[in-house]
């Protein structure tokens, strides 16, 4: 039986071991009385607090899909495609993880299919290779086979949305500045990235998440200030590459 989501649920993606950003986003979702939260993958990698983030996501999220960093933490051969600093970060994190944490990462599903909702990290078409969805043609590749009205993904660390018209064409949508809502009305099909919690790359250093209201088909994107200096200290303390701390200030 396909599980039904709550009428209103939270979406978080790309936490990347950033405890300060994760706590800020979850406090916001609590303040909005969002009780069901789904995680779009990459709980680990880059940041200073992988174990703490795993513990919180395990406890708080209704489900989590497998990101490429989650997979690479437990499958060293997958690090070959990573750039040198991403590889250095995941290698040192992998050594720190407890067996139970590794087992949890290893068991994450590539996709979660809910009623009329699909959750993925990079690609539902090729979940093992993690291609990026950055362009209209990337989105078309996904939306041509997406049967759910709403697909939510991460991986690019850039908030974005595409719509497939019932007659076929796919086009990018303009995201309104938070807190304005984005209309995702059927019968169109949608592929939406809520932005990264822990390592944004859209030039906005704030922590992103989103709240989706099924009944009205409205997505509320959220961008929150958080304690970047504390996240940077954690990265330095954990011995992660310095670039991972620096980039948090600029959101790139
Ligand atoms: Zn990521």
PDB file of C-alpha atoms and ligand atoms in Angstrom:
ATOM      1  CA  UNK A   1       0.000   0.000   0.000  1.00  0.00           C
ATOM      2  CA  UNK A   2       1.359   3.400  -0.934  1.00  0.00           C
ATOM      3  CA  UNK A   3       1.660   5.639   2.051  1.00  0.00           C
ATOM      4  CA  UNK A   4      -0.264   8.866   2.114  1.00  0.00           C
ATOM      5  CA  UNK A   5       1.498  12.018   3.242  1.00  0.00           C
ATOM      6  CA  UNK A   6       0.085  14.466   5.743  1.00  0.00           C
ATOM      7  CA  UNK A   7      -2.007  17.270   4.281  1.00  0.00           C
ATOM      8  CA  UNK A   8       0.902  19.567   5.052  1.00  0.00           C
ATOM      9  CA  UNK A   9       4.509  18.427   5.268  1.00  0.00           C
ATOM     10  CA  UNK A  10       8.046  19.769   5.459  1.00  0.00           C
ATOM     11  CA  UNK A  11      10.873  19.116   3.006  1.00  0.00           C
ATOM     12  CA  UNK A  12      14.564  19.333   3.829  1.00  0.00           C
ATOM     13  CA  UNK A  13      17.515  18.525   1.543  1.00  0.00           C
ATOM     14  CA  UNK A  14      21.301  18.483   1.649  1.00  0.00           C
ATOM     15  CA  UNK A  15      21.836  18.885   5.375  1.00  0.00           C
ATOM     16  CA  UNK A  16      25.508  17.982   4.851  1.00  0.00           C
ATOM     17  CA  UNK A  17      26.390  17.581   8.521  1.00  0.00           C
ATOM     18  CA  UNK A  18      25.539  21.223   9.271  1.00  0.00           C
ATOM     19  CA  UNK A  19      23.986  20.890  12.730  1.00  0.00           C
ATOM     20  CA  UNK A  20      23.387  24.608  13.232  1.00  0.00           C
ATOM     21  CA  UNK A  21      21.468  24.929   9.967  1.00  0.00           C
ATOM     22  CA  UNK A  22      19.493  21.737  10.637  1.00  0.00           C
ATOM     23  CA  UNK A  23      18.448  22.830  14.125  1.00  0.00           C
ATOM     24  CA  UNK A  24      17.372  26.227  12.784  1.00  0.00           C
ATOM     25  CA  UNK A  25      15.255  24.704  10.030  1.00  0.00           C
ATOM     26  CA  UNK A  26      13.619  22.181  12.369  1.00  0.00           C
ATOM     27  CA  UNK A  27      12.852  24.887  14.935  1.00  0.00           C
ATOM     28  CA  UNK A  28      11.103  26.828  12.188  1.00  0.00           C
ATOM     29  CA  UNK A  29       9.088  23.800  11.076  1.00  0.00           C
ATOM     30  CA  UNK A  30       8.135  23.231  14.729  1.00  0.00           C
ATOM     31  CA  UNK A  31       7.024  26.848  15.021  1.00  0.00           C
ATOM     32  CA  UNK A  32       4.829  26.291  11.948  1.00  0.00           C
ATOM     33  CA  UNK A  33       3.366  23.121  13.540  1.00  0.00           C
ATOM     34  CA  UNK A  34       4.725  20.942  10.734  1.00  0.00           C
ATOM     35  CA  UNK A  35       4.840  17.462  12.191  1.00  0.00           C
ATOM     36  CA  UNK A  36       5.730  15.408   9.106  1.00  0.00           C
ATOM     37  CA  UNK A  37       9.124  16.099   7.541  1.00  0.00           C
ATOM     38  CA  UNK A  38      10.793  14.310   4.622  1.00  0.00           C
ATOM     39  CA  UNK A  39      14.519  14.418   3.914  1.00  0.00           C
ATOM     40  CA  UNK A  40      15.768  14.470   0.323  1.00  0.00           C
ATOM     41  CA  UNK A  41      19.236  13.069   1.025  1.00  0.00           C
ATOM     42  CA  UNK A  42      22.847  14.045   1.713  1.00  0.00           C
ATOM     43  CA  UNK A  43      22.631  14.057   5.486  1.00  0.00           C
ATOM     44  CA  UNK A  44      26.445  13.740   5.652  1.00  0.00           C
ATOM     45  CA  UNK A  45      29.421  15.167   3.729  1.00  0.00           C
ATOM     46  CA  UNK A  46      31.150  18.588   3.957  1.00  0.00           C
ATOM     47  CA  UNK A  47      30.091  19.685   7.468  1.00  0.00           C
ATOM     48  CA  UNK A  48      31.315  19.258  11.017  1.00  0.00           C
ATOM     49  CA  UNK A  49      28.600  17.178  12.707  1.00  0.00           C
ATOM     50  CA  UNK A  50      27.667  14.084  10.702  1.00  0.00           C
ATOM     51  CA  UNK A  51      26.691  11.876  13.648  1.00  0.00           C
ATOM     52  CA  UNK A  52      24.523  14.495  15.314  1.00  0.00           C
ATOM     53  CA  UNK A  53      22.753  15.220  12.027  1.00  0.00           C
ATOM     54  CA  UNK A  54      22.123  11.530  11.383  1.00  0.00           C
ATOM     55  CA  UNK A  55      20.635  11.150  14.871  1.00  0.00           C
ATOM     56  CA  UNK A  56      18.309  14.133  14.425  1.00  0.00           C
ATOM     57  CA  UNK A  57      17.186  13.226  10.903  1.00  0.00           C
ATOM     58  CA  UNK A  58      16.534   9.644  12.007  1.00  0.00           C
ATOM     59  CA  UNK A  59      14.402  10.861  14.859  1.00  0.00           C
ATOM     60  CA  UNK A  60      12.578  13.704  13.166  1.00  0.00           C
ATOM     61  CA  UNK A  61      12.029  12.687   9.570  1.00  0.00           C
ATOM     62  CA  UNK A  62       9.266  10.399   8.317  1.00  0.00           C
ATOM     63  CA  UNK A  63      11.670   9.137   5.660  1.00  0.00           C
ATOM     64  CA  UNK A  64      15.003   9.936   4.019  1.00  0.00           C
ATOM     65  CA  UNK A  65      16.246   9.119   0.534  1.00  0.00           C
ATOM     66  CA  UNK A  66      19.857   8.252  -0.198  1.00  0.00           C
ATOM     67  CA  UNK A  67      22.102  11.063  -1.378  1.00  0.00           C
ATOM     68  CA  UNK A  68      25.402  10.594  -3.191  1.00  0.00           C
ATOM     69  CA  UNK A  69      27.338  11.613  -0.060  1.00  0.00           C
ATOM     70  CA  UNK A  70      25.290   9.219   2.082  1.00  0.00           C
ATOM     71  CA  UNK A  71      26.149   6.450  -0.380  1.00  0.00           C
ATOM     72  CA  UNK A  72      29.822   7.444  -0.617  1.00  0.00           C
ATOM     73  CA  UNK A  73      30.179   7.396   3.171  1.00  0.00           C
ATOM     74  CA  UNK A  74      29.594   3.645   3.118  1.00  0.00           C
ATOM     75  CA  UNK A  75      30.795   2.750  -0.400  1.00  0.00           C
ATOM     76  CA  UNK A  76      34.351   4.109  -0.878  1.00  0.00           C
ATOM     77  CA  UNK A  77      34.374   3.342  -4.604  1.00  0.00           C
ATOM     78  CA  UNK A  78      31.708   6.017  -5.123  1.00  0.00           C
ATOM     79  CA  UNK A  79      34.130   8.752  -3.971  1.00  0.00           C
ATOM     80  CA  UNK A  80      36.083   8.522  -7.247  1.00  0.00           C
ATOM     81  CA  UNK A  81      33.803  11.085  -8.906  1.00  0.00           C
ATOM     82  CA  UNK A  82      34.030  13.568  -6.011  1.00  0.00           C
ATOM     83  CA  UNK A  83      36.236  16.644  -6.199  1.00  0.00           C
ATOM     84  CA  UNK A  84      39.282  16.501  -3.875  1.00  0.00           C
ATOM     85  CA  UNK A  85      37.818  18.502  -0.981  1.00  0.00           C
ATOM     86  CA  UNK A  86      34.457  16.703  -1.084  1.00  0.00           C
ATOM     87  CA  UNK A  87      36.345  13.407  -1.063  1.00  0.00           C
ATOM     88  CA  UNK A  88      38.556  14.501   1.837  1.00  0.00           C
ATOM     89  CA  UNK A  89      35.473  15.477   3.823  1.00  0.00           C
ATOM     90  CA  UNK A  90      33.573  12.239   3.251  1.00  0.00           C
ATOM     91  CA  UNK A  91      36.681  10.150   3.940  1.00  0.00           C
ATOM     92  CA  UNK A  92      37.246  11.723   7.332  1.00  0.00           C
ATOM     93  CA  UNK A  93      33.537  11.565   8.196  1.00  0.00           C
ATOM     94  CA  UNK A  94      33.322   7.898   7.226  1.00  0.00           C
ATOM     95  CA  UNK A  95      36.005   7.068   9.759  1.00  0.00           C
ATOM     96  CA  UNK A  96      34.058   8.762  12.548  1.00  0.00           C
ATOM     97  CA  UNK A  97      30.708   7.076  11.940  1.00  0.00           C
ATOM     98  CA  UNK A  98      29.490   4.346  14.252  1.00  0.00           C
ATOM     99  CA  UNK A  99      28.433   0.997  12.764  1.00  0.00           C
ATOM    100  CA  UNK A 100      24.759   1.767  13.421  1.00  0.00           C
ATOM    101  CA  UNK A 101      25.089   5.086  11.605  1.00  0.00           C
ATOM    102  CA  UNK A 102      26.770   3.416   8.663  1.00  0.00           C
ATOM    103  CA  UNK A 103      24.045   0.767   8.574  1.00  0.00           C
ATOM    104  CA  UNK A 104      21.357   3.451   8.537  1.00  0.00           C
ATOM    105  CA  UNK A 105      23.050   5.258   5.636  1.00  0.00           C
ATOM    106  CA  UNK A 106      23.504   1.993   3.738  1.00  0.00           C
ATOM    107  CA  UNK A 107      19.811   1.153   4.053  1.00  0.00           C
ATOM    108  CA  UNK A 108      18.450   4.473   2.733  1.00  0.00           C
ATOM    109  CA  UNK A 109      16.200   3.981  -0.306  1.00  0.00           C
ATOM    110  CA  UNK A 110      16.995   5.693  -3.631  1.00  0.00           C
ATOM    111  CA  UNK A 111      13.400   6.878  -3.970  1.00  0.00           C
ATOM    112  CA  UNK A 112      10.363   7.200  -1.743  1.00  0.00           C
ATOM    113  CA  UNK A 113       7.047   6.959  -3.543  1.00  0.00           C
ATOM    114  CA  UNK A 114       4.034   8.314  -1.720  1.00  0.00           C
ATOM    115  CA  UNK A 115       0.580   8.944  -3.038  1.00  0.00           C
ATOM    116  CA  UNK A 116       1.076  11.368  -5.924  1.00  0.00           C
ATOM    117  CA  UNK A 117       4.437  12.435  -4.455  1.00  0.00           C
ATOM    118  CA  UNK A 118       7.897  11.096  -5.239  1.00  0.00           C
ATOM    119  CA  UNK A 119      10.983  11.980  -3.218  1.00  0.00           C
ATOM    120  CA  UNK A 120      14.433  11.647  -4.742  1.00  0.00           C
ATOM    121  CA  UNK A 121      17.927  13.028  -4.303  1.00  0.00           C
ATOM    122  CA  UNK A 122      19.334  13.619  -7.785  1.00  0.00           C
ATOM    123  CA  UNK A 123      17.381  11.640 -10.363  1.00  0.00           C
ATOM    124  CA  UNK A 124      14.564   9.122 -10.420  1.00  0.00           C
ATOM    125  CA  UNK A 125      15.597   8.055 -13.919  1.00  0.00           C
ATOM    126  CA  UNK A 126      19.128   7.140 -12.858  1.00  0.00           C
ATOM    127  CA  UNK A 127      19.250   7.111  -9.053  1.00  0.00           C
ATOM    128  CA  UNK A 128      22.582   5.301  -8.891  1.00  0.00           C
ATOM    129  CA  UNK A 129      24.526   7.803 -11.012  1.00  0.00           C
ATOM    130  CA  UNK A 130      23.084  10.972  -9.469  1.00  0.00           C
ATOM    131  CA  UNK A 131      22.937  13.179 -12.591  1.00  0.00           C
ATOM    132  CA  UNK A 132      22.061  16.814 -11.811  1.00  0.00           C
ATOM    133  CA  UNK A 133      18.808  18.531 -12.662  1.00  0.00           C
ATOM    134  CA  UNK A 134      19.979  22.024 -13.531  1.00  0.00           C
ATOM    135  CA  UNK A 135      18.475  22.753 -16.947  1.00  0.00           C
ATOM    136  CA  UNK A 136      15.133  22.446 -18.656  1.00  0.00           C
ATOM    137  CA  UNK A 137      16.343  19.406 -20.589  1.00  0.00           C
ATOM    138  CA  UNK A 138      17.517  17.759 -17.343  1.00  0.00           C
ATOM    139  CA  UNK A 139      14.065  18.392 -15.880  1.00  0.00           C
ATOM    140  CA  UNK A 140      12.385  17.057 -19.012  1.00  0.00           C
ATOM    141  CA  UNK A 141      14.330  13.791 -18.656  1.00  0.00           C
ATOM    142  CA  UNK A 142      12.835  13.348 -15.189  1.00  0.00           C
ATOM    143  CA  UNK A 143       9.340  14.675 -15.782  1.00  0.00           C
ATOM    144  CA  UNK A 144       8.729  12.548 -18.879  1.00  0.00           C
ATOM    145  CA  UNK A 145       8.697   9.453 -16.690  1.00  0.00           C
ATOM    146  CA  UNK A 146       7.418  10.954 -13.438  1.00  0.00           C
ATOM    147  CA  UNK A 147       3.908   9.684 -12.804  1.00  0.00           C
ATOM    148  CA  UNK A 148       3.388  11.546  -9.510  1.00  0.00           C
ATOM    149  CA  UNK A 149       2.092  15.089  -9.646  1.00  0.00           C
ATOM    150  CA  UNK A 150       4.860  16.290  -7.363  1.00  0.00           C
ATOM    151  CA  UNK A 151       8.511  15.287  -7.359  1.00  0.00           C
ATOM    152  CA  UNK A 152      10.823  16.791  -4.769  1.00  0.00           C
ATOM    153  CA  UNK A 153      14.594  16.547  -5.070  1.00  0.00           C
ATOM    154  CA  UNK A 154      17.916  17.920  -3.797  1.00  0.00           C
ATOM    155  CA  UNK A 155      21.505  17.427  -4.969  1.00  0.00           C
ATOM    156  CA  UNK A 156      22.043  20.749  -6.777  1.00  0.00           C
ATOM    157  CA  UNK A 157      21.712  22.845  -3.594  1.00  0.00           C
ATOM    158  CA  UNK A 158      19.801  25.410  -5.663  1.00  0.00           C
ATOM    159  CA  UNK A 159      16.077  26.110  -5.164  1.00  0.00           C
ATOM    160  CA  UNK A 160      14.303  25.536  -8.463  1.00  0.00           C
ATOM    161  CA  UNK A 161      11.059  24.262  -9.978  1.00  0.00           C
ATOM    162  CA  UNK A 162       9.914  22.945 -13.320  1.00  0.00           C
ATOM    163  CA  UNK A 163       6.439  22.247 -14.620  1.00  0.00           C
ATOM    164  CA  UNK A 164       5.397  19.734 -17.245  1.00  0.00           C
ATOM    165  CA  UNK A 165       2.222  20.734 -18.990  1.00  0.00           C
ATOM    166  CA  UNK A 166      -0.261  17.894 -19.557  1.00  0.00           C
ATOM    167  CA  UNK A 167       0.290  18.449 -23.307  1.00  0.00           C
ATOM    168  CA  UNK A 168       4.014  17.772 -22.916  1.00  0.00           C
ATOM    169  CA  UNK A 169       6.181  20.903 -22.751  1.00  0.00           C
ATOM    170  CA  UNK A 170       8.443  21.410 -19.724  1.00  0.00           C
ATOM    171  CA  UNK A 171       9.379  24.855 -18.504  1.00  0.00           C
ATOM    172  CA  UNK A 172      11.218  26.383 -15.572  1.00  0.00           C
ATOM    173  CA  UNK A 173       9.119  28.244 -13.021  1.00  0.00           C
ATOM    174  CA  UNK A 174       9.977  31.548 -11.404  1.00  0.00           C
ATOM    175  CA  UNK A 175      10.319  31.037  -7.673  1.00  0.00           C
ATOM    176  CA  UNK A 176       8.693  33.793  -5.663  1.00  0.00           C
ATOM    177  CA  UNK A 177      10.786  35.221  -2.833  1.00  0.00           C
ATOM    178  CA  UNK A 178       9.848  33.645   0.516  1.00  0.00           C
ATOM    179  CA  UNK A 179       7.345  33.716   2.106  1.00  0.00           C
ATOM    180  CA  UNK A 180       5.265  33.947  -1.099  1.00  0.00           C
ATOM    181  CA  UNK A 181       3.899  30.564  -2.172  1.00  0.00           C
ATOM    182  CA  UNK A 182       4.520  28.705  -5.406  1.00  0.00           C
ATOM    183  CA  UNK A 183       1.411  27.225  -7.068  1.00  0.00           C
ATOM    184  CA  UNK A 184       1.870  23.580  -8.081  1.00  0.00           C
ATOM    185  CA  UNK A 185      -1.640  22.822  -9.318  1.00  0.00           C
ATOM    186  CA  UNK A 186      -2.442  19.563 -11.099  1.00  0.00           C
ATOM    187  CA  UNK A 187      -2.910  18.447 -13.802  1.00  0.00           C
ATOM    188  CA  UNK A 188       0.608  19.784 -14.381  1.00  0.00           C
ATOM    189  CA  UNK A 189       3.486  17.709 -13.060  1.00  0.00           C
ATOM    190  CA  UNK A 190       6.189  19.349 -11.023  1.00  0.00           C
ATOM    191  CA  UNK A 191       9.795  18.770 -10.063  1.00  0.00           C
ATOM    192  CA  UNK A 192      10.895  21.017  -7.224  1.00  0.00           C
ATOM    193  CA  UNK A 193      14.089  21.558  -5.253  1.00  0.00           C
ATOM    194  CA  UNK A 194      13.495  23.299  -1.907  1.00  0.00           C
ATOM    195  CA  UNK A 195      17.169  24.372  -1.664  1.00  0.00           C
ATOM    196  CA  UNK A 196      19.840  23.114   0.699  1.00  0.00           C
ATOM    197  CA  UNK A 197      19.680  23.171   4.469  1.00  0.00           C
ATOM    198  CA  UNK A 198      23.392  22.941   5.128  1.00  0.00           C
ATOM    199  CA  UNK A 199      25.336  24.072   2.082  1.00  0.00           C
ATOM    200  CA  UNK A 200      23.470  26.452  -0.238  1.00  0.00           C
ATOM    201  CA  UNK A 201      24.885  27.160  -3.683  1.00  0.00           C
ATOM    202  CA  UNK A 202      22.431  29.776  -4.913  1.00  0.00           C
ATOM    203  CA  UNK A 203      24.373  32.739  -3.564  1.00  0.00           C
ATOM    204  CA  UNK A 204      22.120  33.040  -0.499  1.00  0.00           C
ATOM    205  CA  UNK A 205      23.896  31.704   2.605  1.00  0.00           C
ATOM    206  CA  UNK A 206      20.675  31.145   4.536  1.00  0.00           C
ATOM    207  CA  UNK A 207      19.376  27.661   5.330  1.00  0.00           C
ATOM    208  CA  UNK A 208      16.503  26.608   3.059  1.00  0.00           C
ATOM    209  CA  UNK A 209      13.551  24.279   3.474  1.00  0.00           C
ATOM    210  CA  UNK A 210       9.946  24.192   2.293  1.00  0.00           C
ATOM    211  CA  UNK A 211       6.434  23.411   3.457  1.00  0.00           C
ATOM    212  CA  UNK A 212       3.998  21.822   1.013  1.00  0.00           C
ATOM    213  CA  UNK A 213       0.243  22.046   1.429  1.00  0.00           C
ATOM    214  CA  UNK A 214      -1.380  19.298  -0.584  1.00  0.00           C
ATOM    215  CA  UNK A 215      -4.939  20.597  -0.565  1.00  0.00           C
ATOM    216  CA  UNK A 216      -4.094  23.972  -2.067  1.00  0.00           C
ATOM    217  CA  UNK A 217      -1.018  22.581  -3.919  1.00  0.00           C
ATOM    218  CA  UNK A 218       1.054  25.452  -2.576  1.00  0.00           C
ATOM    219  CA  UNK A 219       4.742  25.270  -1.723  1.00  0.00           C
ATOM    220  CA  UNK A 220       6.064  27.716   0.832  1.00  0.00           C
ATOM    221  CA  UNK A 221       9.801  28.124   0.569  1.00  0.00           C
ATOM    222  CA  UNK A 222      11.693  29.273   3.629  1.00  0.00           C
ATOM    223  CA  UNK A 223      15.179  30.769   3.933  1.00  0.00           C
ATOM    224  CA  UNK A 224      16.521  31.269   7.450  1.00  0.00           C
ATOM    225  CA  UNK A 225      19.501  32.986   9.010  1.00  0.00           C
ATOM    226  CA  UNK A 226      21.457  30.652  11.254  1.00  0.00           C
ATOM    227  CA  UNK A 227      24.727  30.616  13.207  1.00  0.00           C
ATOM    228  CA  UNK A 228      27.159  30.271  10.297  1.00  0.00           C
ATOM    229  CA  UNK A 229      30.169  31.037  12.509  1.00  0.00           C
ATOM    230  CA  UNK A 230      29.342  28.061  14.752  1.00  0.00           C
ATOM    231  CA  UNK A 231      28.954  25.777  11.718  1.00  0.00           C
ATOM    232  CA  UNK A 232      32.338  26.986  10.453  1.00  0.00           C
ATOM    233  CA  UNK A 233      33.949  26.296  13.840  1.00  0.00           C
ATOM    234  CA  UNK A 234      32.531  22.770  13.798  1.00  0.00           C
ATOM    235  CA  UNK A 235      34.017  22.206  10.332  1.00  0.00           C
ATOM    236  CA  UNK A 236      37.443  23.384  11.493  1.00  0.00           C
ATOM    237  CA  UNK A 237      37.224  21.343  14.693  1.00  0.00           C
ATOM    238  CA  UNK A 238      36.387  18.216  12.710  1.00  0.00           C
ATOM    239  CA  UNK A 239      39.403  18.778  10.475  1.00  0.00           C
ATOM    240  CA  UNK A 240      37.336  19.243   7.314  1.00  0.00           C
ATOM    241  CA  UNK A 241      38.821  21.186   4.367  1.00  0.00           C
ATOM    242  CA  UNK A 242      38.809  24.959   5.050  1.00  0.00           C
ATOM    243  CA  UNK A 243      36.922  25.670   1.820  1.00  0.00           C
ATOM    244  CA  UNK A 244      33.852  23.971   3.282  1.00  0.00           C
ATOM    245  CA  UNK A 245      33.785  26.560   6.076  1.00  0.00           C
ATOM    246  CA  UNK A 246      34.466  29.543   3.812  1.00  0.00           C
ATOM    247  CA  UNK A 247      31.779  28.735   1.275  1.00  0.00           C
ATOM    248  CA  UNK A 248      29.016  28.789   3.916  1.00  0.00           C
ATOM    249  CA  UNK A 249      29.387  32.585   4.195  1.00  0.00           C
ATOM    250  CA  UNK A 250      28.666  33.174   0.531  1.00  0.00           C
ATOM    251  CA  UNK A 251      26.298  30.333  -0.220  1.00  0.00           C
ATOM    252  CA  UNK A 252      28.343  29.005  -3.137  1.00  0.00           C
TER     253      UNK A 252
HETATM  254 ZN1  LIG B   1      24.427  17.507  -1.582  1.00  0.00          ZN
END
